[in-house]
Short mmCIF file of C-alpha atoms in Angstrom, two decimals:
data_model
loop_
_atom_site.label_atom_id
_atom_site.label_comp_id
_atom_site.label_asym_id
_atom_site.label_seq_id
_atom_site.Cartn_x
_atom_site.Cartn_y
_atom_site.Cartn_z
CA UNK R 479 -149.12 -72.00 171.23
CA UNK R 480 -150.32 -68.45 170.53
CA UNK R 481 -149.50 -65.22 172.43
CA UNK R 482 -151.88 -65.30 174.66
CA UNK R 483 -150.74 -68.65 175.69
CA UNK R 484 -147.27 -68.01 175.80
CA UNK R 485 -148.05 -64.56 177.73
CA UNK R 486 -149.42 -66.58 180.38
CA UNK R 487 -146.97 -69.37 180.33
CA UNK R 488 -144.30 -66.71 180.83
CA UNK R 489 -145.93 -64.58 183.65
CA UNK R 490 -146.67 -68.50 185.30
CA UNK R 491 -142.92 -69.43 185.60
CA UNK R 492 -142.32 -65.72 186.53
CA UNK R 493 -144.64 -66.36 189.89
CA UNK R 494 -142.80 -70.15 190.32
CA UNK R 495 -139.27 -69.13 189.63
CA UNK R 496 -138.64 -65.17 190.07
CA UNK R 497 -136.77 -64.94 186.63
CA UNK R 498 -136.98 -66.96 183.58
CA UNK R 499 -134.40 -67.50 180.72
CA UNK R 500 -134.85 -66.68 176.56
CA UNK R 501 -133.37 -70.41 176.10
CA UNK R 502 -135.54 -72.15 178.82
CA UNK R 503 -138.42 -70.36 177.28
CA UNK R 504 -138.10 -71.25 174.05
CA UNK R 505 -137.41 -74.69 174.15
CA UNK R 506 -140.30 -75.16 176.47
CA UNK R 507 -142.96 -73.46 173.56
CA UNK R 508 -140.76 -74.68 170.66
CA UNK R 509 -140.39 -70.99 169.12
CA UNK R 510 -137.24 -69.04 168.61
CA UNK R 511 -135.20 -66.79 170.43
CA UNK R 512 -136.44 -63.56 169.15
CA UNK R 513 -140.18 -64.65 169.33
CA UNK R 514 -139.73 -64.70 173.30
CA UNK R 515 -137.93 -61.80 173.17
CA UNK R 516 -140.44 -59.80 171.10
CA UNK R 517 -143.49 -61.84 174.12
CA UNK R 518 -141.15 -60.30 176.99
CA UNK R 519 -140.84 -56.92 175.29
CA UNK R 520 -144.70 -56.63 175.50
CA UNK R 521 -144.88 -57.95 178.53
CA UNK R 522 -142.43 -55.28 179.83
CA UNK R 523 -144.58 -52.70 177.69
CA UNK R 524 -147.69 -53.64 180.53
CA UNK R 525 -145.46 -53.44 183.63
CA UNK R 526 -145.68 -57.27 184.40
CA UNK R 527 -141.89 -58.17 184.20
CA UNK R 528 -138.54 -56.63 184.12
CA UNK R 529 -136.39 -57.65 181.27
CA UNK R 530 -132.75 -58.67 181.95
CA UNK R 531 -129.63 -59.69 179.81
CA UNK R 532 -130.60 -63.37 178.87
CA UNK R 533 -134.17 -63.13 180.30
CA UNK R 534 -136.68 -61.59 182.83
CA UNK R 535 -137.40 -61.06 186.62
CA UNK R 536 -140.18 -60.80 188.56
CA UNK R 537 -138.69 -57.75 190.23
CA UNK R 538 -136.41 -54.92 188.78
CA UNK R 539 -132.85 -56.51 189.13
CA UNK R 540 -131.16 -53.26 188.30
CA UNK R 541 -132.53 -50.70 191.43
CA UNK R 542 -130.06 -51.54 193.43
CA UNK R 543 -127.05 -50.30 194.03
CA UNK R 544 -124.14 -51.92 195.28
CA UNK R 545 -120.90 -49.79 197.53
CA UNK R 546 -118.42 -48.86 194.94
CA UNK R 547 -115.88 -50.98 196.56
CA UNK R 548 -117.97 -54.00 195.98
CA UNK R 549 -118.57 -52.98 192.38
CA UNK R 550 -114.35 -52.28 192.07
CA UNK R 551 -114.22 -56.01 191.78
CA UNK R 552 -116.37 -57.50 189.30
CA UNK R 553 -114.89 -57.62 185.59
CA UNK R 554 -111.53 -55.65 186.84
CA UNK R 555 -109.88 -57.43 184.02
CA UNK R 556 -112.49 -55.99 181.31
CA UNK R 557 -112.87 -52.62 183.09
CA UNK R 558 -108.90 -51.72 182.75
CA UNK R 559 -108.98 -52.29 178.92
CA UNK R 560 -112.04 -50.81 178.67
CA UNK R 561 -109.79 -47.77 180.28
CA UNK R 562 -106.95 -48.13 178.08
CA UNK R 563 -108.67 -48.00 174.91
CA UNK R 564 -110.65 -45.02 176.17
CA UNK R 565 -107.50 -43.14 176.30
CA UNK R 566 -107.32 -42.67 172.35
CA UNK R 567 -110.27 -40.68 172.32
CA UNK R 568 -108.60 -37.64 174.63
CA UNK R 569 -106.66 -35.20 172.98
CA UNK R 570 -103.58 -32.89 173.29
CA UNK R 571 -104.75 -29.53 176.09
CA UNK R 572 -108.27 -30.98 176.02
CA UNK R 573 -110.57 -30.67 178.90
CA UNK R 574 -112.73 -33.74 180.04
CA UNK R 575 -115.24 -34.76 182.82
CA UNK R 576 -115.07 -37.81 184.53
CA UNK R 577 -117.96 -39.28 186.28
CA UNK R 578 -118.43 -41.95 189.02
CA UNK R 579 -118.23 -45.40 188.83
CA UNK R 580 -115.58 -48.43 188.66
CA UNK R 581 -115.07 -48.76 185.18
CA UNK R 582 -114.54 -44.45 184.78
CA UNK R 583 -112.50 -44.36 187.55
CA UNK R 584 -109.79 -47.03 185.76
CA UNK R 585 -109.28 -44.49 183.01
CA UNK R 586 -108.51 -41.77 186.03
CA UNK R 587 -105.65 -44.55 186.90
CA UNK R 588 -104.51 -44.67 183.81
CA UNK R 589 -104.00 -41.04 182.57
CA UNK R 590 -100.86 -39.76 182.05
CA UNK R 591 -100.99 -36.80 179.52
CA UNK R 592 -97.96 -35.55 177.99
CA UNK R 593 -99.81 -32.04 177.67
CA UNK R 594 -101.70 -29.90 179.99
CA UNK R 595 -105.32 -31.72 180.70
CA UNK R 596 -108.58 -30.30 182.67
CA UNK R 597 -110.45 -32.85 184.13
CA UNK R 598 -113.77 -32.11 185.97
CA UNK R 599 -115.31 -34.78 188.03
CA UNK R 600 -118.10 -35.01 190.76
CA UNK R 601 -116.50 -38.48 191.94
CA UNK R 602 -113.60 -38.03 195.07
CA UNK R 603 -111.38 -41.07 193.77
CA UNK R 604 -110.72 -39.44 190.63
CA UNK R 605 -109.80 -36.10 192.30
CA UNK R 606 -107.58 -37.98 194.88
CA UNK R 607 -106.38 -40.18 192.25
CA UNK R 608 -105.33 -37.14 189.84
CA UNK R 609 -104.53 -34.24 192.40
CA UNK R 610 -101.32 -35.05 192.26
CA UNK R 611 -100.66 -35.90 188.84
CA UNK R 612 -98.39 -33.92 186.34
CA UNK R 613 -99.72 -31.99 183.50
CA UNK R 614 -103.66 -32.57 185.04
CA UNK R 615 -105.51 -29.66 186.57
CA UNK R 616 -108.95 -31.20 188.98
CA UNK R 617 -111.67 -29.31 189.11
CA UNK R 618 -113.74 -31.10 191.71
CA UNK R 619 -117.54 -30.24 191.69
CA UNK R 620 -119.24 -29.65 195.35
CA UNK R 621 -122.07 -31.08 196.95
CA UNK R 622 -123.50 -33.67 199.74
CA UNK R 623 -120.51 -37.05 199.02
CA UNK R 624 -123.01 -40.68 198.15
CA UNK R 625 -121.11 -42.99 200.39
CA UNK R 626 -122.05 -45.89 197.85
CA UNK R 627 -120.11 -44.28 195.12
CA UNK R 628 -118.07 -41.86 197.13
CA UNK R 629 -119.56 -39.27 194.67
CA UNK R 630 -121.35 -36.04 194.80
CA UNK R 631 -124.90 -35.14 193.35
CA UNK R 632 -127.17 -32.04 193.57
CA UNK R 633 -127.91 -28.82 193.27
CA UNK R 634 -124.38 -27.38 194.03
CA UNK R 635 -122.44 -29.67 191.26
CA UNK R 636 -125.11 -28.99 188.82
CA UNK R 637 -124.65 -24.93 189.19
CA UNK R 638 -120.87 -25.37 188.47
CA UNK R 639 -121.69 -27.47 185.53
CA UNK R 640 -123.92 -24.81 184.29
CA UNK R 641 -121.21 -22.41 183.65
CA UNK R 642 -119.03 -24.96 181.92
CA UNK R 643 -118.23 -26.21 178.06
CA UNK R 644 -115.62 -29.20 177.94
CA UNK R 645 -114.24 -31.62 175.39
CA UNK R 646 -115.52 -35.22 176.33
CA UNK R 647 -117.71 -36.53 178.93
CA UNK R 648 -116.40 -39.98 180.33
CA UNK R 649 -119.73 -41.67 181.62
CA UNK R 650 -120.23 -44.46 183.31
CA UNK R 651 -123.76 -46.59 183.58
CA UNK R 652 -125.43 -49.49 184.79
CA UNK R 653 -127.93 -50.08 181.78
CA UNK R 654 -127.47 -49.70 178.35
CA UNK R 655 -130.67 -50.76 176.40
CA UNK R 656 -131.54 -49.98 172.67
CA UNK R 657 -135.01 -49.35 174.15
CA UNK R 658 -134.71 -47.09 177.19
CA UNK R 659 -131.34 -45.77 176.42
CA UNK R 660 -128.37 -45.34 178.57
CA UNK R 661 -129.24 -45.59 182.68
CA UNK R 662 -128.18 -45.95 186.08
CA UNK R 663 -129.73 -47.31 189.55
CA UNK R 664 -129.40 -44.44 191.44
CA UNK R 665 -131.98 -41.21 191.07
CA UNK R 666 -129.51 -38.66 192.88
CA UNK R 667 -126.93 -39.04 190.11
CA UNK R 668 -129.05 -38.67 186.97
CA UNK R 669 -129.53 -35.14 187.45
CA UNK R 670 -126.07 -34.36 187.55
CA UNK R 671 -125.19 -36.84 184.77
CA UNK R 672 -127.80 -35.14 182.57
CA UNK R 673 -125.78 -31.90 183.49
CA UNK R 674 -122.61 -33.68 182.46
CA UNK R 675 -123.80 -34.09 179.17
CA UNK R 676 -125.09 -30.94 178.61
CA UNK R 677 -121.46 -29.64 179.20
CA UNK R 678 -119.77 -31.86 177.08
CA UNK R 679 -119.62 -31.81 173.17
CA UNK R 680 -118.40 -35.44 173.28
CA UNK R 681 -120.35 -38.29 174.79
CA UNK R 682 -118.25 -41.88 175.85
CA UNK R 683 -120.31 -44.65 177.75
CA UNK R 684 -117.32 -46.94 179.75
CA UNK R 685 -119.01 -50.15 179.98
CA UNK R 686 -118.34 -53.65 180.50
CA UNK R 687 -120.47 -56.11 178.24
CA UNK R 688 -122.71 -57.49 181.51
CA UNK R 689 -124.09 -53.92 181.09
CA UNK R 690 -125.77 -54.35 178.20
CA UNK R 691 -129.72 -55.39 178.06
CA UNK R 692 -129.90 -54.09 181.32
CA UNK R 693 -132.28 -50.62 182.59
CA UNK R 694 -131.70 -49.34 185.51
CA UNK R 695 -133.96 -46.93 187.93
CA UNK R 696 -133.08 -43.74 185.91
CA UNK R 697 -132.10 -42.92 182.15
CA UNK R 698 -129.25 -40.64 181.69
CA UNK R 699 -130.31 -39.99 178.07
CA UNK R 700 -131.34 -41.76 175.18
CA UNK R 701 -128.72 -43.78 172.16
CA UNK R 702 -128.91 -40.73 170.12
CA UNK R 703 -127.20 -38.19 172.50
CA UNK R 704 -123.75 -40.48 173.10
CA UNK R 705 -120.98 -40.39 170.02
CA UNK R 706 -118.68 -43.35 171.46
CA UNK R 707 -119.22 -46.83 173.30
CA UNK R 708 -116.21 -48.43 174.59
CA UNK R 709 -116.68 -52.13 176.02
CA UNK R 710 -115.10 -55.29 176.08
CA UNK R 711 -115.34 -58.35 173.63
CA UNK R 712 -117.87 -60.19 175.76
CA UNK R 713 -120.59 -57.46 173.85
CA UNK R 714 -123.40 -59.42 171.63
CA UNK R 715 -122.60 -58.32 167.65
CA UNK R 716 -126.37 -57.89 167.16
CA UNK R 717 -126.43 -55.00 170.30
CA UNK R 718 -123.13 -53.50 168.55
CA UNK R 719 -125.08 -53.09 165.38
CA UNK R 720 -128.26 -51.41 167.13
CA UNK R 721 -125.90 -49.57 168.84
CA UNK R 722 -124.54 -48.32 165.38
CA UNK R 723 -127.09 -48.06 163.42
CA UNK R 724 -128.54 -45.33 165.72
CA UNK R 725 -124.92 -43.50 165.32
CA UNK R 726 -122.87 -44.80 168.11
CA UNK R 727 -119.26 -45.80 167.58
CA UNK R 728 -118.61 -48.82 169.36
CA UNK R 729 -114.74 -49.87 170.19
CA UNK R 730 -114.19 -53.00 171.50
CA UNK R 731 -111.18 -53.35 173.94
CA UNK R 732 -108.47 -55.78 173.06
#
């Protein structure tokens, strides 16, 4: 088969099915893996499909967001050594910010510094988690609170931002693509994440290997502005070496 054929083989079972699979794909034309991959790239390039980790979907997969409490569940295992080993990368009377989501808010569980720590954070768990918490001073940025991640975004948290220069931003996302770079599903919390890592001198993604191959509604910023990557062992070794080849660090949690 040629392109063209496969093209419209692709965008057939896309119409029959709603999603179709790299594997399914290529057994049916009898070309590899990264052949497909390279047809659903351009494909993606004209707005006819989304692609996802393993695939592609008729529809974006990735715009919606789902109640943090919902979202607390999946891959707890993976998220709390994702947290763990996340830990090394603070240091003594540092100051860091903390954003929102499930996987950031299992380091906020699991910090217990020894030495005087600043942590600033736009998400209410992680203040109510830490308020109380020897040796940790909260700043907690102001705004409207996102039910869905019981988080604030806007203009408010962004001014405070403006007037600040910490150690490490702890980010968390819902996409991580080699493509379109690090994103999220929700609009009202890219702003302030792109404020976030203005602040910061130190950018760590906190994400669980399901994240990756995935783009959701809004980038954050692209590979080149984040330093670290911590994830679990589920990641592919091929999106580790993208990942450092454009300058990433990427530690895998035991």
């Amino acid at each position: 088969m040629n392109i063209t054929e496969r093209h419209q083989l692709i965008l057939q079972r896309l119409q029959e099915n709603g999603k179709v699979g790299i594997q399914e794909l290529s057994d049916l034309m009898k070309v590899t893996g990264v052949t497909i991959r390279k047809d659903l790239k351009l494909l993606e390039d004209k707005n006819l499909l989304f692609r996802t980790q393993g695939g592609a979907s008729i529809t974006n997969p990735y715009t919606i967001e789902r109640p943090i409490n919902e979202k607390e569940f999946m891959r707890a295992d993976e998220k709390q050594r994702i947290a763990k080993a996340a830990l090394e990368l603070i240091g003594q009377h540092d100051s860091i910010i903390i954003g929102s989501g499930t996987t950031v808010f299992q380091l906020a569980r699991c910090l217990y510094p020894s030495k005087h720590l600043t942590v600033i954070t736009p998400a209410v768990r992680v203040t109510l988690e830490l308020c109380a918490r020897p040796n940790v001073e909260v700043l907690q940025l102001g705004g409207v609170i996102r039910q869905n991640s019981s988080s604030v975004a806007g203009v408010y948290a962004e001014g405070i931002l403006e007037d600040i220069s910490c150690g490490t931003l702890f980010l968390g996302v819902d996409g991580i693509d080699p493509d379109f770079g690090f994103s999220i599903t929700n609009l009202a919390e890219t702003s302030l994440n792109q404020k976030m890592i203005e602040s910061a001198q130190t950018i760590a993604v906190l994400a669980d290997s399901s994240k990756f191959g995935r783009r959701g509604l809004g980038r954050v910023c692209h590979l080149e502005q984040v330093q670290y990557v911590v994830t679990d062992s589920g990641v592919q070794p091929s999106m580790v070496e993208q990942l450092e080849e454009r300058g990433i660090k990427v530690i895998i949690a035991k």
